[in-house]
Amino acid sequence: MTTSSNDAVSADVAENLTAVSARIRRAAETAPAGPVPVPELVAVSKTHDAAYVRRALDAGHRVFGENRVQEAVEKWPALKADFPDTVLHLIGPLQTNKVKDAVALFDVIETVDRPKLARRLASEFESSGRRPRCLIQVNTGEEPQKAGIAPGDTDDFVRLCRDDLELPVVGLMCIPPIDQDPAPHFALLAKLAERNGLPVVSMGMSGDYEIAIAMGATHVRVGTAIFGPRKPRPAA
Ligand SMILES: *Cc1c(COP(=O)(O)O)cnc(C)c1O
């Protein structure tokens, strides 16, 4: 995308935040099973540069999501220094060699998805003294190429993380298959969270967050509807 088209949407970040927040509130008030608490809006700022993301901070927003540790490490320390009450969520895959950086920077790690990672997190929490809250990513569609614990393995994995490794596990997250109705996936995630006594359910993106709220989301992760189209990443 060109700089000029990014500028075209950039002036609207504050307006977009207001509009999305209003839609979130309305979805919570009109949930089919009765009103639910208004979910937290995680503003997904991946690919957008710090100066642009700052518009959302200036508008008063404080909860953000990034999906790449390296990008977040380059972008967020300065922003967090200026806005210390920021809450930063990692919403993308976490490689074990990035655990140290991730634990130092993020406040919530939404993508705990395998025993090896859980063990590395436990030891890094121990040595750093930092304890970001953890969500377990569930591969509700059981897609081979997608990260996450299979639904049938979720209870055991929660037990391993929470009881054996003593990670601060607070909830579950999912990314439904792109080509399917997300509602059954959201329903499954909410059910797994409830069964395990986990209060946080992270689900719903720009295209489906109102459905997710109706199905019990406590956190929605919204990027495009706030920041506009993502910039192409530089070639690796
Ligand atoms: C990019 C991303 C989002 C936000 O997607 P939009 O469609 O831009 O709202 C949400 N969750 C995850 C895990 C993402 O990677």
Short mmCIF file of N, CA and C in Angstrom, two decimals, residues 80 86 90 93 105-106 122 135 152 170 198:
data_model
loop_
_atom_site.label_atom_id
_atom_site.label_comp_id
_atom_site.label_asym_id
_atom_site.label_seq_id
_atom_site.Cartn_x
_atom_site.Cartn_y
_atom_site.Cartn_z
N LYS A 80 5.35 2.16 24.94
CA LYS A 80 5.00 1.80 26.32
C LYS A 80 5.63 2.77 27.32
N THR A 86 -0.35 0.84 29.04
CA THR A 86 -0.68 0.01 27.89
C THR A 86 -0.63 -1.47 28.25
N LEU A 90 0.26 -10.62 22.85
CA LEU A 90 0.85 -11.37 21.73
C LEU A 90 -0.23 -12.29 21.18
N PRO A 93 2.13 -16.63 16.61
CA PRO A 93 2.93 -17.78 17.07
C PRO A 93 4.19 -17.35 17.83
N LEU A 105 8.34 -8.13 27.11
CA LEU A 105 7.55 -7.05 26.51
C LEU A 105 6.04 -7.19 26.70
N PHE A 106 5.52 -8.40 26.51
CA PHE A 106 4.07 -8.56 26.45
C PHE A 106 3.46 -8.72 27.84
N ALA A 122 7.36 -21.26 31.52
CA ALA A 122 7.45 -21.44 32.98
C ALA A 122 8.85 -21.12 33.47
N LEU A 135 -3.07 -17.22 27.65
CA LEU A 135 -4.23 -17.86 27.04
C LEU A 135 -3.72 -19.05 26.24
N GLY A 152 -10.06 -31.68 21.73
CA GLY A 152 -10.08 -32.85 22.61
C GLY A 152 -8.90 -32.94 23.57
N VAL A 170 -5.44 -17.77 32.06
CA VAL A 170 -6.71 -17.10 32.35
C VAL A 170 -7.78 -17.38 31.29
N LEU A 198 -12.19 -21.03 33.04
CA LEU A 198 -11.34 -19.95 32.56
C LEU A 198 -12.20 -18.75 32.17
#
